[in-house]
Amino acid sequence: SYGSGSYIYEWQESTDNLTWPAATGTYTNTTYSPDISDFTTIENIYYRRVVYSGLSNTCKSISGPIHLTRYHKIIDNTISADQTICSGHTPATLNGVQPTQGDHINYPYQWQYSTKTTTWTTLSAVNLNSYSPGVLADTTWYRRIVSSSKCTSTSNKIIVNALDPVTNFNIAGDTTICTGAVPQKLRGRKASGGNGSFAYQWYYSHDNFASPKTPVPVTGTLEVLTPVALTQDTWYMREVTSDECFETSNIIKVTVLPVISNNVITPANPAVCDNTIPSAITSGTLTGG
């Protein structure tokens, strides 16, 4: 037999608290570490310790049993999905899959966020399956912790990538031309921010955009716009898009003047004698310009 000093130990286990075979593994030491392999199929298991002492194990003591319950680990604790937003905007709701296993009853949730991916801060009072962040100014990571009895599970991480707002999106400048002329190029500084890649769209209007705006065809997607010849006042604006970031420029006006007309002069008397002052030359009323 085995012993420790003047005592001999035998650890026993049971699934019904009635039949007590020797415990799995090393069961003759003062303490016993349950063999977790037993818990692959057994949900409930009892343990007790029998202590013998004296010649031929004359004395015998049986401890009270302890009851261990195994809960399956939590599964399906996943959240989705990565997003890209423009800084200062609100991302879409972060959706979480309904977890299973554990105690099959209660699933308290804790949502956590991090802006450095190493330090996680728990969002207080957010015991919800899904989570709706507010306005974000910086890129932020999220994860969800689910508890169920003695089981805890940490979800995957998702990232909400907050891009810098688009800057340098305004245009210049107001100008005046005569009807039928081609205005000078309309320029805007090269945009910055966003994801570093930009798409441009120019629009024009003949009523200062009181009516729906009209895209400039052909060259309207370039950074700089070369307008066509104009015969009436025209307003322009430019939209700049970079991934989820979007900005609309100021409005500039190209004023179109009508051509000068009625520039006709008429002499009162086309012939005069030498050393005679001619009559005044007259003209009609000018228009245009």
PDB file of C-alpha atoms in Angstrom:
ATOM      1  CA  SER A   1       0.000   0.000   0.000  1.00  0.00           C
ATOM      2  CA  TYR A   2       0.956   3.693  -0.215  1.00  0.00           C
ATOM      3  CA  GLY A   3       1.176   6.153   2.637  1.00  0.00           C
ATOM      4  CA  SER A   4       2.402   9.512   3.871  1.00  0.00           C
ATOM      5  CA  GLY A   5       3.761   9.320   7.400  1.00  0.00           C
ATOM      6  CA  SER A   6       1.289   7.240   9.412  1.00  0.00           C
ATOM      7  CA  TYR A   7      -1.581   7.766   6.944  1.00  0.00           C
ATOM      8  CA  ILE A   8      -2.600   6.167   3.711  1.00  0.00           C
ATOM      9  CA  TYR A   9      -4.772   8.081   1.236  1.00  0.00           C
ATOM     10  CA  GLU A  10      -7.152   6.969  -1.445  1.00  0.00           C
ATOM     11  CA  TRP A  11      -9.048   9.437  -3.592  1.00  0.00           C
ATOM     12  CA  GLN A  12     -12.295   8.209  -5.071  1.00  0.00           C
ATOM     13  CA  GLU A  13     -14.681   9.538  -7.667  1.00  0.00           C
ATOM     14  CA  SER A  14     -18.324   8.982  -8.541  1.00  0.00           C
ATOM     15  CA  THR A  15     -20.829  10.129 -11.113  1.00  0.00           C
ATOM     16  CA  ASP A  16     -23.881   9.286  -8.985  1.00  0.00           C
ATOM     17  CA  ASN A  17     -22.607   9.868  -5.406  1.00  0.00           C
ATOM     18  CA  LEU A  18     -23.300   6.176  -4.726  1.00  0.00           C
ATOM     19  CA  THR A  19     -20.615   4.074  -6.388  1.00  0.00           C
ATOM     20  CA  TRP A  20     -17.041   5.097  -5.532  1.00  0.00           C
ATOM     21  CA  PRO A  21     -14.193   3.617  -7.603  1.00  0.00           C
ATOM     22  CA  ALA A  22     -10.634   4.928  -7.287  1.00  0.00           C
ATOM     23  CA  ALA A  23     -10.132   8.287  -8.899  1.00  0.00           C
ATOM     24  CA  THR A  24      -8.462   8.521 -12.299  1.00  0.00           C
ATOM     25  CA  GLY A  25      -4.714   9.122 -12.332  1.00  0.00           C
ATOM     26  CA  THR A  26      -2.585   9.510  -9.187  1.00  0.00           C
ATOM     27  CA  TYR A  27      -5.016   9.076  -6.321  1.00  0.00           C
ATOM     28  CA  THR A  28      -2.782   8.195  -3.300  1.00  0.00           C
ATOM     29  CA  ASN A  29      -1.327  11.586  -2.413  1.00  0.00           C
ATOM     30  CA  THR A  30      -2.459  14.027   0.254  1.00  0.00           C
ATOM     31  CA  THR A  31      -4.040  16.195  -2.439  1.00  0.00           C
ATOM     32  CA  TYR A  32      -5.575  15.280  -5.757  1.00  0.00           C
ATOM     33  CA  SER A  33      -5.733  17.058  -9.096  1.00  0.00           C
ATOM     34  CA  PRO A  34      -8.824  15.964 -11.017  1.00  0.00           C
ATOM     35  CA  ASP A  35      -8.105  14.499 -14.412  1.00  0.00           C
ATOM     36  CA  ILE A  36      -9.774  16.939 -16.824  1.00  0.00           C
ATOM     37  CA  SER A  37     -10.030  14.194 -19.423  1.00  0.00           C
ATOM     38  CA  ASP A  38     -12.919  12.841 -17.332  1.00  0.00           C
ATOM     39  CA  PHE A  39     -14.776  15.991 -18.157  1.00  0.00           C
ATOM     40  CA  THR A  40     -14.931  15.323 -21.884  1.00  0.00           C
ATOM     41  CA  THR A  41     -18.163  13.403 -21.427  1.00  0.00           C
ATOM     42  CA  ILE A  42     -19.083  13.667 -17.738  1.00  0.00           C
ATOM     43  CA  GLU A  43     -20.930  16.834 -16.755  1.00  0.00           C
ATOM     44  CA  ASN A  44     -21.073  16.146 -13.001  1.00  0.00           C
ATOM     45  CA  ILE A  45     -18.571  14.293 -10.891  1.00  0.00           C
ATOM     46  CA  TYR A  46     -18.048  13.812  -7.148  1.00  0.00           C
ATOM     47  CA  TYR A  47     -14.778  13.350  -5.247  1.00  0.00           C
ATOM     48  CA  ARG A  48     -13.956  12.178  -1.750  1.00  0.00           C
ATOM     49  CA  ARG A  49     -10.881  11.128   0.172  1.00  0.00           C
ATOM     50  CA  VAL A  50     -10.505   7.971   2.279  1.00  0.00           C
ATOM     51  CA  VAL A  51      -7.761   8.015   4.962  1.00  0.00           C
ATOM     52  CA  TYR A  52      -6.395   4.857   6.577  1.00  0.00           C
ATOM     53  CA  SER A  53      -4.144   4.565   9.630  1.00  0.00           C
ATOM     54  CA  GLY A  54      -2.886   1.870  11.922  1.00  0.00           C
ATOM     55  CA  LEU A  55      -1.931  -1.776  11.578  1.00  0.00           C
ATOM     56  CA  SER A  56      -3.840  -3.368   8.702  1.00  0.00           C
ATOM     57  CA  ASN A  57      -5.536  -0.026   8.146  1.00  0.00           C
ATOM     58  CA  THR A  58      -7.486  -0.421  11.352  1.00  0.00           C
ATOM     59  CA  CYS A  59      -8.723   3.159  11.299  1.00  0.00           C
ATOM     60  CA  LYS A  60     -10.603   4.548   8.347  1.00  0.00           C
ATOM     61  CA  SER A  61     -12.073   8.005   7.687  1.00  0.00           C
ATOM     62  CA  ILE A  62     -14.166   9.018   4.683  1.00  0.00           C
ATOM     63  CA  SER A  63     -14.461  12.704   3.895  1.00  0.00           C
ATOM     64  CA  GLY A  64     -17.614  14.370   2.737  1.00  0.00           C
ATOM     65  CA  PRO A  65     -17.898  14.492  -1.055  1.00  0.00           C
ATOM     66  CA  ILE A  66     -17.318  17.553  -3.153  1.00  0.00           C
ATOM     67  CA  HIS A  67     -19.271  18.114  -6.328  1.00  0.00           C
ATOM     68  CA  LEU A  68     -17.692  19.486  -9.496  1.00  0.00           C
ATOM     69  CA  THR A  69     -19.806  20.557 -12.469  1.00  0.00           C
ATOM     70  CA  ARG A  70     -18.356  20.910 -15.951  1.00  0.00           C
ATOM     71  CA  TYR A  71     -19.781  23.510 -18.328  1.00  0.00           C
ATOM     72  CA  HIS A  72     -18.895  23.338 -21.987  1.00  0.00           C
ATOM     73  CA  LYS A  73     -16.786  26.276 -23.084  1.00  0.00           C
ATOM     74  CA  ILE A  74     -18.666  29.155 -24.686  1.00  0.00           C
ATOM     75  CA  ILE A  75     -18.739  29.066 -28.480  1.00  0.00           C
ATOM     76  CA  ASP A  76     -19.977  31.407 -31.237  1.00  0.00           C
ATOM     77  CA  ASN A  77     -18.691  34.493 -29.439  1.00  0.00           C
ATOM     78  CA  THR A  78     -17.901  36.466 -32.582  1.00  0.00           C
ATOM     79  CA  ILE A  79     -18.522  40.068 -33.615  1.00  0.00           C
ATOM     80  CA  SER A  80     -18.455  41.811 -36.993  1.00  0.00           C
ATOM     81  CA  ALA A  81     -17.240  43.579 -38.961  1.00  0.00           C
ATOM     82  CA  ASP A  82     -14.302  45.875 -39.706  1.00  0.00           C
ATOM     83  CA  GLN A  83     -15.390  49.321 -40.885  1.00  0.00           C
ATOM     84  CA  THR A  84     -13.911  52.488 -42.325  1.00  0.00           C
ATOM     85  CA  ILE A  85     -15.414  55.859 -41.474  1.00  0.00           C
ATOM     86  CA  CYS A  86     -14.361  59.476 -41.701  1.00  0.00           C
ATOM     87  CA  SER A  87     -13.213  60.992 -38.415  1.00  0.00           C
ATOM     88  CA  GLY A  88     -16.086  62.691 -36.627  1.00  0.00           C
ATOM     89  CA  HIS A  89     -18.714  60.307 -37.967  1.00  0.00           C
ATOM     90  CA  THR A  90     -20.646  57.451 -36.353  1.00  0.00           C
ATOM     91  CA  PRO A  91     -19.900  53.837 -37.354  1.00  0.00           C
ATOM     92  CA  ALA A  92     -22.583  51.242 -37.947  1.00  0.00           C
ATOM     93  CA  THR A  93     -23.704  48.996 -35.095  1.00  0.00           C
ATOM     94  CA  LEU A  94     -21.269  46.249 -34.128  1.00  0.00           C
ATOM     95  CA  ASN A  95     -23.251  43.015 -34.353  1.00  0.00           C
ATOM     96  CA  GLY A  96     -22.501  40.017 -32.166  1.00  0.00           C
ATOM     97  CA  VAL A  97     -23.491  36.406 -32.746  1.00  0.00           C
ATOM     98  CA  GLN A  98     -25.612  34.889 -29.969  1.00  0.00           C
ATOM     99  CA  PRO A  99     -23.195  32.676 -27.969  1.00  0.00           C
ATOM    100  CA  THR A 100     -24.034  29.129 -26.941  1.00  0.00           C
ATOM    101  CA  GLN A 101     -22.870  26.501 -24.429  1.00  0.00           C
ATOM    102  CA  GLY A 102     -21.741  27.662 -20.977  1.00  0.00           C
ATOM    103  CA  ASP A 103     -24.681  27.186 -18.640  1.00  0.00           C
ATOM    104  CA  HIS A 104     -27.112  27.647 -21.576  1.00  0.00           C
ATOM    105  CA  ILE A 105     -28.994  30.253 -19.526  1.00  0.00           C
ATOM    106  CA  ASN A 106     -27.195  33.501 -18.819  1.00  0.00           C
ATOM    107  CA  TYR A 107     -24.742  35.362 -21.047  1.00  0.00           C
ATOM    108  CA  PRO A 108     -23.636  38.675 -19.497  1.00  0.00           C
ATOM    109  CA  TYR A 109     -21.687  40.818 -21.967  1.00  0.00           C
ATOM    110  CA  GLN A 110     -18.834  43.249 -21.579  1.00  0.00           C
ATOM    111  CA  TRP A 111     -17.761  45.386 -24.530  1.00  0.00           C
ATOM    112  CA  GLN A 112     -14.238  46.758 -24.558  1.00  0.00           C
ATOM    113  CA  TYR A 113     -12.415  49.223 -26.767  1.00  0.00           C
ATOM    114  CA  SER A 114      -8.822  50.187 -27.398  1.00  0.00           C
ATOM    115  CA  THR A 115      -7.127  52.893 -29.422  1.00  0.00           C
ATOM    116  CA  LYS A 116      -3.698  51.255 -29.135  1.00  0.00           C
ATOM    117  CA  THR A 117      -4.655  47.550 -29.396  1.00  0.00           C
ATOM    118  CA  THR A 118      -2.874  46.771 -26.112  1.00  0.00           C
ATOM    119  CA  THR A 119      -4.839  48.597 -23.413  1.00  0.00           C
ATOM    120  CA  TRP A 120      -8.510  47.657 -23.239  1.00  0.00           C
ATOM    121  CA  THR A 121     -11.154  49.760 -21.510  1.00  0.00           C
ATOM    122  CA  THR A 122     -14.494  48.255 -20.493  1.00  0.00           C
ATOM    123  CA  LEU A 123     -17.566  50.165 -21.570  1.00  0.00           C
ATOM    124  CA  SER A 124     -19.719  50.495 -18.471  1.00  0.00           C
ATOM    125  CA  ALA A 125     -23.369  49.384 -18.522  1.00  0.00           C
ATOM    126  CA  VAL A 126     -23.208  47.889 -22.033  1.00  0.00           C
ATOM    127  CA  ASN A 127     -24.602  44.428 -21.265  1.00  0.00           C
ATOM    128  CA  LEU A 128     -25.873  43.913 -24.809  1.00  0.00           C
ATOM    129  CA  ASN A 129     -25.398  41.360 -27.552  1.00  0.00           C
ATOM    130  CA  SER A 130     -24.568  44.169 -30.021  1.00  0.00           C
ATOM    131  CA  TYR A 131     -23.086  47.627 -29.530  1.00  0.00           C
ATOM    132  CA  SER A 132     -23.557  50.977 -31.261  1.00  0.00           C
ATOM    133  CA  PRO A 133     -20.531  53.251 -30.857  1.00  0.00           C
ATOM    134  CA  GLY A 134     -20.976  56.992 -30.893  1.00  0.00           C
ATOM    135  CA  VAL A 135     -19.029  59.517 -32.938  1.00  0.00           C
ATOM    136  CA  LEU A 136     -15.381  58.493 -33.307  1.00  0.00           C
ATOM    137  CA  ALA A 137     -12.436  60.814 -33.800  1.00  0.00           C
ATOM    138  CA  ASP A 138      -9.738  58.122 -33.914  1.00  0.00           C
ATOM    139  CA  THR A 139      -9.257  54.556 -35.112  1.00  0.00           C
ATOM    140  CA  THR A 140     -10.655  52.192 -32.474  1.00  0.00           C
ATOM    141  CA  TRP A 141     -10.615  48.441 -31.862  1.00  0.00           C
ATOM    142  CA  TYR A 142     -13.477  46.554 -30.183  1.00  0.00           C
ATOM    143  CA  ARG A 143     -14.018  43.131 -28.647  1.00  0.00           C
ATOM    144  CA  ARG A 144     -16.722  41.416 -26.567  1.00  0.00           C
ATOM    145  CA  ILE A 145     -16.318  39.322 -23.419  1.00  0.00           C
ATOM    146  CA  VAL A 146     -19.074  36.841 -22.618  1.00  0.00           C
ATOM    147  CA  SER A 147     -19.504  35.059 -19.290  1.00  0.00           C
ATOM    148  CA  SER A 148     -21.683  32.088 -18.453  1.00  0.00           C
ATOM    149  CA  SER A 149     -21.355  30.538 -14.988  1.00  0.00           C
ATOM    150  CA  LYS A 150     -17.637  29.647 -14.689  1.00  0.00           C
ATOM    151  CA  CYS A 151     -16.935  30.048 -18.401  1.00  0.00           C
ATOM    152  CA  THR A 152     -15.575  33.180 -20.043  1.00  0.00           C
ATOM    153  CA  SER A 153     -14.909  33.846 -23.714  1.00  0.00           C
ATOM    154  CA  THR A 154     -13.235  36.774 -25.476  1.00  0.00           C
ATOM    155  CA  SER A 155     -14.353  37.438 -29.037  1.00  0.00           C
ATOM    156  CA  ASN A 156     -12.331  38.330 -32.099  1.00  0.00           C
ATOM    157  CA  LYS A 157     -11.179  41.942 -32.469  1.00  0.00           C
ATOM    158  CA  ILE A 158     -12.667  44.267 -35.074  1.00  0.00           C
ATOM    159  CA  ILE A 159     -11.339  47.654 -36.129  1.00  0.00           C
ATOM    160  CA  VAL A 160     -13.197  50.847 -36.973  1.00  0.00           C
ATOM    161  CA  ASN A 161     -10.676  52.753 -39.050  1.00  0.00           C
ATOM    162  CA  ALA A 162     -11.274  56.518 -38.738  1.00  0.00           C
ATOM    163  CA  LEU A 163      -9.737  58.413 -41.642  1.00  0.00           C
ATOM    164  CA  ASP A 164      -8.615  62.030 -41.367  1.00  0.00           C
ATOM    165  CA  PRO A 165     -11.182  64.435 -42.860  1.00  0.00           C
ATOM    166  CA  VAL A 166     -10.567  65.706 -46.380  1.00  0.00           C
ATOM    167  CA  THR A 167      -8.894  69.129 -46.439  1.00  0.00           C
ATOM    168  CA  ASN A 168      -7.863  71.557 -49.205  1.00  0.00           C
ATOM    169  CA  PHE A 169     -11.133  70.967 -51.022  1.00  0.00           C
ATOM    170  CA  ASN A 170     -12.097  74.581 -51.814  1.00  0.00           C
ATOM    171  CA  ILE A 171     -11.708  76.179 -55.250  1.00  0.00           C
ATOM    172  CA  ALA A 172     -10.864  79.602 -56.763  1.00  0.00           C
ATOM    173  CA  GLY A 173     -11.772  81.961 -58.241  1.00  0.00           C
ATOM    174  CA  ASP A 174     -14.599  84.176 -59.453  1.00  0.00           C
ATOM    175  CA  THR A 175     -14.034  85.711 -62.874  1.00  0.00           C
ATOM    176  CA  THR A 176     -15.763  87.753 -65.593  1.00  0.00           C
ATOM    177  CA  ILE A 177     -15.739  87.028 -69.330  1.00  0.00           C
ATOM    178  CA  CYS A 178     -17.510  88.240 -72.450  1.00  0.00           C
ATOM    179  CA  THR A 179     -20.119  85.960 -73.905  1.00  0.00           C
ATOM    180  CA  GLY A 180     -18.724  83.142 -76.023  1.00  0.00           C
ATOM    181  CA  ALA A 181     -15.322  83.299 -74.365  1.00  0.00           C
ATOM    182  CA  VAL A 182     -13.651  80.446 -72.481  1.00  0.00           C
ATOM    183  CA  PRO A 183     -13.033  81.167 -68.776  1.00  0.00           C
ATOM    184  CA  GLN A 184      -9.657  80.614 -67.196  1.00  0.00           C
ATOM    185  CA  LYS A 185      -9.059  77.266 -65.521  1.00  0.00           C
ATOM    186  CA  LEU A 186     -10.875  76.750 -62.233  1.00  0.00           C
ATOM    187  CA  ARG A 187      -8.355  75.516 -59.701  1.00  0.00           C
ATOM    188  CA  GLY A 188      -8.432  73.809 -56.355  1.00  0.00           C
ATOM    189  CA  ARG A 189      -5.482  72.791 -54.237  1.00  0.00           C
ATOM    190  CA  LYS A 190      -4.664  69.101 -54.241  1.00  0.00           C
ATOM    191  CA  ALA A 191      -6.790  67.590 -51.499  1.00  0.00           C
ATOM    192  CA  SER A 192      -5.314  65.859 -48.460  1.00  0.00           C
ATOM    193  CA  GLY A 193      -6.601  63.603 -45.681  1.00  0.00           C
ATOM    194  CA  GLY A 194      -8.840  60.602 -46.233  1.00  0.00           C
ATOM    195  CA  ASN A 195      -6.913  57.547 -47.362  1.00  0.00           C
ATOM    196  CA  GLY A 196      -4.610  59.604 -49.588  1.00  0.00           C
ATOM    197  CA  SER A 197      -6.475  58.784 -52.800  1.00  0.00           C
ATOM    198  CA  PHE A 198      -9.055  61.259 -54.113  1.00  0.00           C
ATOM    199  CA  ALA A 199     -11.883  61.376 -56.618  1.00  0.00           C
ATOM    200  CA  TYR A 200     -13.135  64.716 -57.935  1.00  0.00           C
ATOM    201  CA  GLN A 201     -16.457  65.742 -59.421  1.00  0.00           C
ATOM    202  CA  TRP A 202     -17.224  69.237 -60.680  1.00  0.00           C
ATOM    203  CA  TYR A 203     -20.781  70.566 -60.967  1.00  0.00           C
ATOM    204  CA  TYR A 204     -22.252  73.616 -62.672  1.00  0.00           C
ATOM    205  CA  SER A 205     -25.457  75.599 -62.365  1.00  0.00           C
ATOM    206  CA  HIS A 206     -27.094  78.624 -64.000  1.00  0.00           C
ATOM    207  CA  ASP A 207     -29.096  79.614 -60.894  1.00  0.00           C
ATOM    208  CA  ASN A 208     -26.492  79.365 -58.094  1.00  0.00           C
ATOM    209  CA  PHE A 209     -27.527  75.758 -57.388  1.00  0.00           C
ATOM    210  CA  ALA A 210     -31.101  76.623 -56.527  1.00  0.00           C
ATOM    211  CA  SER A 211     -32.003  73.723 -58.822  1.00  0.00           C
ATOM    212  CA  PRO A 212     -30.369  70.273 -58.698  1.00  0.00           C
ATOM    213  CA  LYS A 213     -26.694  70.442 -59.601  1.00  0.00           C
ATOM    214  CA  THR A 214     -25.476  69.122 -62.950  1.00  0.00           C
ATOM    215  CA  PRO A 215     -22.190  67.204 -63.291  1.00  0.00           C
ATOM    216  CA  VAL A 216     -19.646  68.717 -65.643  1.00  0.00           C
ATOM    217  CA  PRO A 217     -19.159  66.178 -68.471  1.00  0.00           C
ATOM    218  CA  VAL A 218     -15.862  64.868 -69.859  1.00  0.00           C
ATOM    219  CA  THR A 219     -13.327  66.865 -67.798  1.00  0.00           C
ATOM    220  CA  GLY A 220     -15.492  67.138 -64.688  1.00  0.00           C
ATOM    221  CA  THR A 221     -13.601  64.440 -62.788  1.00  0.00           C
ATOM    222  CA  LEU A 222     -10.212  66.151 -62.866  1.00  0.00           C
ATOM    223  CA  GLU A 223      -8.551  68.066 -60.072  1.00  0.00           C
ATOM    224  CA  VAL A 224      -8.544  71.262 -62.212  1.00  0.00           C
ATOM    225  CA  LEU A 225     -11.433  72.216 -64.513  1.00  0.00           C
ATOM    226  CA  THR A 226     -11.137  73.858 -67.925  1.00  0.00           C
ATOM    227  CA  PRO A 227     -14.629  75.199 -68.645  1.00  0.00           C
ATOM    228  CA  VAL A 228     -16.126  75.384 -72.104  1.00  0.00           C
ATOM    229  CA  ALA A 229     -17.127  78.673 -73.784  1.00  0.00           C
ATOM    230  CA  LEU A 230     -20.016  80.268 -71.886  1.00  0.00           C
ATOM    231  CA  THR A 231     -22.944  82.422 -72.954  1.00  0.00           C
ATOM    232  CA  GLN A 232     -24.573  82.964 -69.542  1.00  0.00           C
ATOM    233  CA  ASP A 233     -23.643  83.341 -65.888  1.00  0.00           C
ATOM    234  CA  THR A 234     -22.477  80.001 -64.528  1.00  0.00           C
ATOM    235  CA  TRP A 235     -21.694  78.795 -61.000  1.00  0.00           C
ATOM    236  CA  TYR A 236     -19.279  75.960 -60.191  1.00  0.00           C
ATOM    237  CA  MET A 237     -18.494  73.735 -57.218  1.00  0.00           C
ATOM    238  CA  ARG A 238     -16.308  70.683 -56.650  1.00  0.00           C
ATOM    239  CA  GLU A 239     -16.858  67.555 -54.560  1.00  0.00           C
ATOM    240  CA  VAL A 240     -13.897  65.576 -53.243  1.00  0.00           C
ATOM    241  CA  THR A 241     -14.262  61.962 -52.099  1.00  0.00           C
ATOM    242  CA  SER A 242     -11.682  59.754 -50.396  1.00  0.00           C
ATOM    243  CA  ASP A 243     -13.019  56.399 -49.287  1.00  0.00           C
ATOM    244  CA  GLU A 244     -15.667  57.265 -46.654  1.00  0.00           C
ATOM    245  CA  CYS A 245     -14.656  60.935 -46.438  1.00  0.00           C
ATOM    246  CA  PHE A 246     -16.487  63.506 -48.520  1.00  0.00           C
ATOM    247  CA  GLU A 247     -16.380  67.297 -48.763  1.00  0.00           C
ATOM    248  CA  THR A 248     -18.058  69.932 -50.949  1.00  0.00           C
ATOM    249  CA  SER A 249     -16.192  73.082 -51.933  1.00  0.00           C
ATOM    250  CA  ASN A 250     -17.250  76.688 -51.910  1.00  0.00           C
ATOM    251  CA  ILE A 251     -19.170  78.028 -54.935  1.00  0.00           C
ATOM    252  CA  ILE A 252     -17.547  80.323 -57.489  1.00  0.00           C
ATOM    253  CA  LYS A 253     -19.223  82.361 -60.206  1.00  0.00           C
ATOM    254  CA  VAL A 254     -18.176  83.057 -63.763  1.00  0.00           C
ATOM    255  CA  THR A 255     -19.978  86.249 -64.785  1.00  0.00           C
ATOM    256  CA  VAL A 256     -20.739  86.379 -68.518  1.00  0.00           C
ATOM    257  CA  LEU A 257     -21.232  89.844 -70.032  1.00  0.00           C
ATOM    258  CA  PRO A 258     -23.180  90.311 -73.273  1.00  0.00           C
ATOM    259  CA  VAL A 259     -21.291  91.612 -76.300  1.00  0.00           C
ATOM    260  CA  ILE A 260     -21.172  95.382 -76.820  1.00  0.00           C
ATOM    261  CA  SER A 261     -23.676  96.397 -79.488  1.00  0.00           C
ATOM    262  CA  ASN A 262     -24.914  99.533 -81.297  1.00  0.00           C
ATOM    263  CA  ASN A 263     -21.386 100.869 -81.578  1.00  0.00           C
ATOM    264  CA  VAL A 264     -22.311 102.948 -84.700  1.00  0.00           C
ATOM    265  CA  ILE A 265     -21.221 106.558 -85.314  1.00  0.00           C
ATOM    266  CA  THR A 266     -22.873 108.975 -87.701  1.00  0.00           C
ATOM    267  CA  PRO A 267     -21.463 112.311 -88.929  1.00  0.00           C
ATOM    268  CA  ALA A 268     -24.072 115.089 -89.309  1.00  0.00           C
ATOM    269  CA  ASN A 269     -22.408 116.415 -92.502  1.00  0.00           C
ATOM    270  CA  PRO A 270     -19.824 114.132 -94.144  1.00  0.00           C
ATOM    271  CA  ALA A 271     -18.343 116.955 -96.263  1.00  0.00           C
ATOM    272  CA  VAL A 272     -17.034 120.337 -95.093  1.00  0.00           C
ATOM    273  CA  CYS A 273     -15.065 123.216 -96.634  1.00  0.00           C
ATOM    274  CA  ASP A 274     -11.450 123.756 -95.781  1.00  0.00           C
ATOM    275  CA  ASN A 275     -10.963 125.524 -92.446  1.00  0.00           C
ATOM    276  CA  THR A 276     -14.559 124.733 -91.436  1.00  0.00           C
ATOM    277  CA  ILE A 277     -15.336 122.916 -88.203  1.00  0.00           C
ATOM    278  CA  PRO A 278     -17.394 119.816 -88.955  1.00  0.00           C
ATOM    279  CA  SER A 279     -20.572 119.055 -87.107  1.00  0.00           C
ATOM    280  CA  ALA A 280     -20.390 116.666 -84.131  1.00  0.00           C
ATOM    281  CA  ILE A 281     -20.219 112.973 -84.904  1.00  0.00           C
ATOM    282  CA  THR A 282     -23.017 111.152 -83.069  1.00  0.00           C
ATOM    283  CA  SER A 283     -23.623 107.580 -82.030  1.00  0.00           C
ATOM    284  CA  GLY A 284     -26.478 105.451 -80.846  1.00  0.00           C
ATOM    285  CA  THR A 285     -26.921 104.165 -77.257  1.00  0.00           C
ATOM    286  CA  LEU A 286     -24.487 101.377 -76.493  1.00  0.00           C
ATOM    287  CA  THR A 287     -25.702  98.082 -74.998  1.00  0.00           C
ATOM    288  CA  GLY A 288     -23.979  94.997 -73.644  1.00  0.00           C
ATOM    289  CA  GLY A 289     -20.719  94.770 -71.771  1.00  0.00           C
TER     290      GLY A 289
END
